[in-house]
CSV table of C-alpha atoms in Angstrom, one decimal:
chain,number,residue,atom,x,y,z
M,184,MET,CA,106.3,34.7,-16.1
M,185,GLY,CA,108.3,34.8,-12.9
M,186,ILE,CA,108.7,36.2,-9.4
M,187,PHE,CA,108.6,39.8,-10.7
M,188,ASP,CA,105.1,39.2,-12.0
M,189,ILE,CA,104.0,37.9,-8.6
M,190,PHE,CA,105.2,41.2,-7.1
M,191,VAL,CA,103.3,43.1,-9.8
M,192,ALA,CA,100.2,41.1,-9.0
M,193,VAL,CA,100.5,42.0,-5.3
M,194,VAL,CA,100.8,45.7,-6.0
M,195,TRP,CA,97.9,45.7,-8.5
M,196,GLY,CA,95.8,43.6,-6.1
M,197,ILE,CA,96.3,46.3,-3.4
M,198,VAL,CA,95.4,49.1,-5.8
M,199,GLU,CA,92.3,47.2,-7.0
M,200,GLY,CA,91.2,46.4,-3.5
M,201,ILE,CA,91.4,50.0,-2.4
M,202,THR,CA,90.1,51.8,-5.5
M,203,GLU,CA,87.3,49.5,-6.6
M,204,TRP,CA,85.1,50.4,-3.7
M,205,LEU,CA,86.0,53.9,-3.0
M,206,PRO,CA,84.5,56.3,-5.6
M,207,VAL,CA,87.9,57.4,-6.9
M,208,SER,CA,88.2,55.3,-10.1
M,209,SER,CA,90.3,52.2,-10.1
M,210,THR,CA,91.1,52.8,-13.8
M,211,GLY,CA,92.6,56.2,-13.1
M,212,HIS,CA,94.9,54.7,-10.5
M,213,MET,CA,95.8,51.6,-12.7
M,214,ILE,CA,96.8,53.8,-15.6
M,215,LEU,CA,99.4,55.5,-13.4
M,216,VAL,CA,100.5,52.3,-11.8
M,217,GLU,CA,100.9,50.3,-15.0
M,218,LYS,CA,103.2,53.0,-16.5
M,219,PHE,CA,105.7,52.3,-13.7
M,220,LEU,CA,105.0,48.6,-12.9
M,221,ASN,CA,103.6,46.2,-15.4
M,222,PHE,CA,103.6,42.5,-16.3
M,223,GLN,CA,106.0,41.2,-18.8
M,224,ASN,CA,103.2,39.8,-21.0
M,225,GLU,CA,100.9,42.5,-22.3
M,226,ASP,CA,98.0,40.2,-23.1
M,227,PHE,CA,98.2,38.8,-19.5
M,228,SER,CA,98.2,42.4,-18.2
M,229,GLU,CA,95.0,43.2,-20.0
M,230,MET,CA,93.3,40.1,-18.8
M,231,PHE,CA,94.5,40.5,-15.2
M,232,LEU,CA,93.3,44.0,-15.0
M,233,VAL,CA,89.7,42.8,-15.4
M,234,VAL,CA,89.7,39.3,-13.8
M,235,VAL,CA,91.4,40.5,-10.6
M,236,GLN,CA,88.1,42.1,-9.7
M,237,LEU,CA,86.7,38.6,-8.9
M,238,GLY,CA,88.8,38.8,-5.7
M,239,ALA,CA,87.1,42.1,-4.7
M,240,ILE,CA,83.7,40.6,-5.5
M,241,LEU,CA,84.3,37.7,-3.0
M,242,ALA,CA,84.9,40.3,-0.3
M,243,VAL,CA,81.4,41.7,-0.8
M,244,VAL,CA,79.9,38.2,-0.9
M,245,LEU,CA,81.5,37.3,2.4
M,246,LEU,CA,80.7,40.5,4.2
M,247,PHE,CA,77.1,40.7,3.1
M,248,TRP,CA,76.3,37.0,2.7
M,249,GLU,CA,73.2,37.1,5.0
M,250,ARG,CA,71.8,40.0,3.1
M,251,ILE,CA,72.4,38.7,-0.4
M,252,TRP,CA,71.8,34.9,-0.2
M,253,PRO,CA,68.1,34.3,-0.6
M,254,PHE,CA,67.9,30.6,0.1
M,255,ARG,CA,67.5,28.9,3.5
M,256,PHE,CA,68.0,25.2,3.4
M,257,ARG,CA,67.2,24.9,7.1
M,258,LYS,CA,64.1,26.6,8.4
M,259,ARG,CA,64.5,28.2,11.8
M,260,GLU,CA,60.7,28.5,12.3
M,261,LYS,CA,57.8,26.7,10.7
M,262,SER,CA,56.5,29.9,9.2
M,263,GLU,CA,59.7,30.6,7.3
M,264,THR,CA,59.9,29.7,3.6
M,265,VAL,CA,62.9,28.2,1.8
M,266,VAL,CA,63.3,31.4,-0.3
M,267,ASN,CA,63.6,34.8,1.1
M,268,TRP,CA,61.5,36.8,-1.4
M,269,LYS,CA,62.7,40.2,-0.1
M,270,ILE,CA,66.2,39.3,-1.1
M,271,MET,CA,65.0,37.8,-4.4
M,272,GLN,CA,63.2,41.0,-5.2
M,273,MET,CA,66.4,42.9,-4.5
M,274,TRP,CA,68.2,40.7,-7.0
M,275,PHE,CA,65.5,41.4,-9.6
M,276,LYS,CA,66.1,45.1,-9.1
M,277,ILE,CA,69.9,44.6,-9.4
M,278,ILE,CA,69.3,42.7,-12.7
M,279,VAL,CA,67.2,45.6,-14.0
M,280,ALA,CA,70.0,48.0,-12.9
M,281,CYS,CA,72.6,45.9,-14.8
M,282,LEU,CA,70.8,45.8,-18.1
M,283,PRO,CA,72.0,49.1,-19.6
M,284,ALA,CA,75.7,48.4,-18.9
M,285,ALA,CA,75.4,44.8,-19.9
M,286,ILE,CA,73.8,45.5,-23.3
M,287,VAL,CA,76.3,48.3,-24.1
M,288,GLY,CA,79.2,46.3,-22.8
M,289,VAL,CA,78.5,43.2,-24.9
M,290,LEU,CA,77.9,45.1,-28.0
M,291,PHE,CA,80.6,47.8,-27.8
M,292,ASP,CA,83.3,46.6,-25.4
M,293,ASP,CA,86.1,46.7,-27.9
M,294,LEU,CA,85.0,50.0,-29.5
M,295,ILE,CA,84.8,51.7,-26.1
M,296,ASP,CA,88.3,50.6,-25.2
M,297,GLU,CA,89.6,51.8,-28.5
M,298,VAL,CA,87.9,55.2,-28.5
M,299,PHE,CA,87.8,56.2,-24.8
M,300,TYR,CA,90.6,54.3,-23.0
M,301,ASN,CA,93.3,56.9,-23.0
M,302,GLU,CA,94.9,59.0,-20.3
M,303,TYR,CA,93.2,62.3,-21.1
M,304,VAL,CA,89.7,60.9,-21.1
M,305,VAL,CA,90.4,59.3,-17.7
M,306,ALA,CA,91.8,62.5,-16.3
M,307,GLY,CA,88.8,64.5,-17.5
M,308,ALA,CA,86.4,62.0,-16.0
M,309,LEU,CA,88.2,62.1,-12.7
M,310,ILE,CA,88.0,65.9,-12.5
M,311,ILE,CA,84.4,66.3,-13.9
M,312,TYR,CA,82.9,63.6,-11.5
M,313,GLY,CA,85.0,65.0,-8.6
M,314,ILE,CA,83.3,68.3,-9.2
M,315,LEU,CA,79.9,66.6,-9.5
M,316,PHE,CA,80.4,64.9,-6.1
M,317,ILE,CA,81.0,68.2,-4.4
M,318,ILE,CA,78.0,69.9,-6.2
M,319,VAL,CA,75.7,67.0,-5.4
M,320,GLU,CA,76.7,66.9,-1.7
M,321,ASN,CA,76.3,70.6,-1.4
M,322,TRP,CA,72.9,70.4,-3.0
M,323,ASN,CA,72.0,67.4,-0.8
M,324,LYS,CA,73.1,69.0,2.4
M,325,GLY,CA,70.4,69.2,5.1
M,326,LYS,CA,67.9,67.2,3.0
M,327,ARG,CA,66.3,64.1,4.4
M,328,PRO,CA,66.8,61.0,2.2
M,329,ILE,CA,63.6,59.7,0.6
M,330,ILE,CA,65.0,56.2,0.5
M,331,GLY,CA,66.7,55.0,3.6
M,332,SER,CA,67.5,51.3,2.8
M,333,VAL,CA,68.2,49.0,-0.1
M,334,ALA,CA,64.9,47.3,0.3
M,335,GLU,CA,63.1,50.7,-0.3
M,336,ILE,CA,64.8,51.1,-3.7
M,337,GLY,CA,62.1,50.6,-6.5
M,338,TYR,CA,62.6,49.2,-10.0
M,339,ASP,CA,62.4,52.6,-11.5
M,340,THR,CA,65.1,53.9,-9.2
M,341,ALA,CA,67.2,50.8,-9.8
M,342,LEU,CA,67.0,51.4,-13.6
M,343,ILE,CA,68.1,55.0,-13.3
M,344,ILE,CA,71.0,54.0,-11.1
M,345,GLY,CA,71.9,51.5,-13.8
M,346,ILE,CA,71.9,54.2,-16.4
M,347,PHE,CA,74.4,56.2,-14.3
M,348,GLN,CA,76.5,53.0,-14.0
M,349,LEU,CA,76.4,53.0,-17.8
M,350,LEU,CA,78.4,56.2,-17.8
M,351,ALA,CA,81.2,54.4,-16.0
M,352,ALA,CA,81.0,51.5,-18.5
M,353,VAL,CA,81.5,53.9,-21.4
M,354,VAL,CA,83.9,56.5,-20.0
M,355,PRO,CA,86.9,55.1,-18.1
M,356,GLY,CA,87.9,57.2,-15.1
M,357,THR,CA,84.3,57.8,-14.2
M,358,SER,CA,84.3,55.1,-11.4
M,359,ARG,CA,81.5,52.6,-11.4
M,360,SER,CA,80.9,53.1,-7.7
M,361,GLY,CA,81.2,56.9,-8.1
M,362,ALA,CA,78.7,57.1,-10.9
M,363,THR,CA,76.1,54.9,-9.2
M,364,ILE,CA,76.5,56.7,-5.8
M,365,ILE,CA,76.0,60.1,-7.5
M,366,GLY,CA,72.9,58.8,-9.3
M,367,ALA,CA,71.5,57.3,-6.1
M,368,LEU,CA,72.1,60.5,-4.1
M,369,LEU,CA,70.3,62.6,-6.8
M,370,LEU,CA,67.3,60.2,-6.5
M,371,GLY,CA,67.1,60.8,-2.7
M,372,VAL,CA,68.8,57.5,-1.6
M,373,SER,CA,70.7,57.7,1.7
M,374,ARG,CA,74.5,57.5,1.5
M,375,GLY,CA,74.6,54.1,3.3
M,376,ALA,CA,71.9,52.6,1.1
M,377,ALA,CA,73.6,54.0,-2.0
M,378,ALA,CA,77.0,52.5,-1.1
M,379,GLU,CA,75.4,49.2,-0.2
M,380,PHE,CA,73.4,48.9,-3.4
M,381,THR,CA,76.6,49.7,-5.3
M,382,PHE,CA,78.4,46.8,-3.6
M,383,TYR,CA,75.6,44.4,-4.6
M,384,LEU,CA,75.4,45.8,-8.1
M,385,ALA,CA,79.1,45.1,-8.5
M,386,ILE,CA,78.7,41.3,-8.1
M,387,PRO,CA,77.0,40.5,-11.5
M,388,VAL,CA,78.7,43.4,-13.3
M,389,MET,CA,82.3,42.4,-12.3
M,390,PHE,CA,81.5,38.7,-12.7
M,391,GLY,CA,80.1,39.3,-16.2
M,392,ALA,CA,83.0,41.5,-17.2
M,393,SER,CA,85.6,39.0,-15.9
M,394,LEU,CA,83.8,36.1,-17.7
M,395,LEU,CA,83.7,38.1,-21.0
M,396,LYS,CA,87.4,38.9,-20.7
M,397,ILE,CA,88.3,35.2,-20.0
M,398,VAL,CA,86.3,34.1,-23.0
M,399,LYS,CA,88.0,36.6,-25.2
M,400,SER,CA,91.6,36.2,-24.0
M,401,GLY,CA,91.5,32.6,-22.6
M,402,LEU,CA,93.7,31.5,-19.8
M,403,GLY,CA,96.6,30.0,-21.7
M,404,PHE,CA,99.3,31.6,-19.6
M,405,GLY,CA,100.7,28.4,-18.0
M,406,ALA,CA,100.9,27.4,-14.4
M,407,MET,CA,102.8,30.5,-13.3
M,408,GLY,CA,100.1,32.6,-14.9
M,409,TYR,CA,97.4,30.9,-12.7
M,410,VAL,CA,99.5,31.4,-9.6
M,411,THR,CA,100.0,35.1,-10.5
M,412,LEU,CA,96.3,35.7,-11.2
M,413,LEU,CA,95.2,33.9,-8.0
M,414,THR,CA,97.8,35.9,-5.9
M,415,GLY,CA,96.4,39.2,-7.2
M,416,MET,CA,92.8,38.0,-6.6
M,417,ALA,CA,93.7,37.0,-3.0
M,418,VAL,CA,95.3,40.3,-2.3
M,419,ALA,CA,92.4,42.2,-3.7
M,420,PHE,CA,90.0,40.1,-1.6
M,421,PHE,CA,91.7,40.8,1.7
M,422,VAL,CA,92.3,44.5,1.0
M,423,SER,CA,88.6,44.9,-0.1
M,424,LEU,CA,87.5,43.4,3.3
M,425,PHE,CA,89.1,46.3,5.1
M,426,VAL,CA,88.2,49.0,2.6
M,427,ILE,CA,84.5,48.1,2.4
M,428,ARG,CA,84.2,48.1,6.2
M,429,TYR,CA,86.1,51.5,6.3
M,430,LEU,CA,83.8,53.1,3.7
M,431,MET,CA,80.6,51.9,5.5
M,432,SER,CA,81.9,53.3,8.8
M,433,TYR,CA,83.1,56.6,7.2
M,434,ILE,CA,79.8,57.5,5.5
M,435,ARG,CA,77.9,57.2,8.7
M,436,LYS,CA,79.5,60.5,9.8
M,437,HIS,CA,80.9,62.1,6.6
M,438,ASP,CA,79.8,62.9,3.1
M,439,PHE,CA,81.5,62.1,-0.2
M,440,LYS,CA,83.1,65.6,-0.8
M,441,ALA,CA,86.5,64.4,0.3
M,442,PHE,CA,86.5,61.9,-2.5
M,443,GLY,CA,85.5,64.6,-4.9
M,444,TYR,CA,88.5,66.8,-4.0
M,445,TYR,CA,90.8,63.7,-4.2
M,446,ARG,CA,89.5,62.9,-7.7
M,447,ILE,CA,90.1,66.5,-8.9
M,448,ILE,CA,93.7,66.4,-7.6
M,449,LEU,CA,94.3,63.0,-9.1
M,450,GLY,CA,92.9,64.1,-12.4
M,451,ILE,CA,95.2,67.1,-12.5
M,452,VAL,CA,98.2,64.8,-11.6
M,453,VAL,CA,97.3,62.4,-14.4
M,454,LEU,CA,97.1,65.3,-16.9
M,455,LEU,CA,100.3,66.9,-15.9
M,456,PHE,CA,102.1,63.5,-15.8
M,457,PHE,CA,101.2,62.6,-19.3
M,458,PHE,CA,101.5,66.1,-20.7
M,459,PHE,CA,104.9,66.9,-19.3
M,460,VAL,CA,106.6,63.6,-18.3
M,461,TRP,CA,105.4,60.6,-20.3
């Protein structure tokens, strides 16, 4: 591994930081990027693609720390407890939402990659879910959300959102954030709460996926491998900080239809590229 791999890590980190949080499918973008720009070591490339997500996770942790950390070591008032049980309840709901994808991921991770991870499945998922975004937003137009905040999401709603997330775990190109946001909108969750819950849901999901990949592939890529991986994670972290803030600001005034149109265009580009060029 050398300087060229550092450059690849920077580019992949930028793509990861942008596409992980926007509902446009990081997998769809990575498939195109890696055809033109890839690491010299194929095994490292496969591991990096998953573990670089840890950098994006840290951005969520930093931005939403006060809302996700349930423990208070210093009480501000005598009436305060050491544990914020509202935040703990939120984490219990997140665990419930993670169960479907976690079970299927552990049992069928290799099979899913073998059967579904190809350019045509990704392109199809990009187009289909892009159309769904437009349909759902048109159907949702003018309706008042039933659930206006993350705290109002119940265990039943969390489980259904988790089932939608399972679609992304099985079919690459679906977009984890895209699938969970569509599911949440259909259940009457506001756009802001849907996006925020998706961010929180990503923390255990991405951490678990990264840990599983590290256990399977190991980290025996030498000192330069560590430097390359940490570079990509750092880039993904800083880019994610801006992208998450942008998305939360954007959805206060806009719906998700623009992302739906973008997905359709990208899906067509992927299809044409691999049909006529590659």
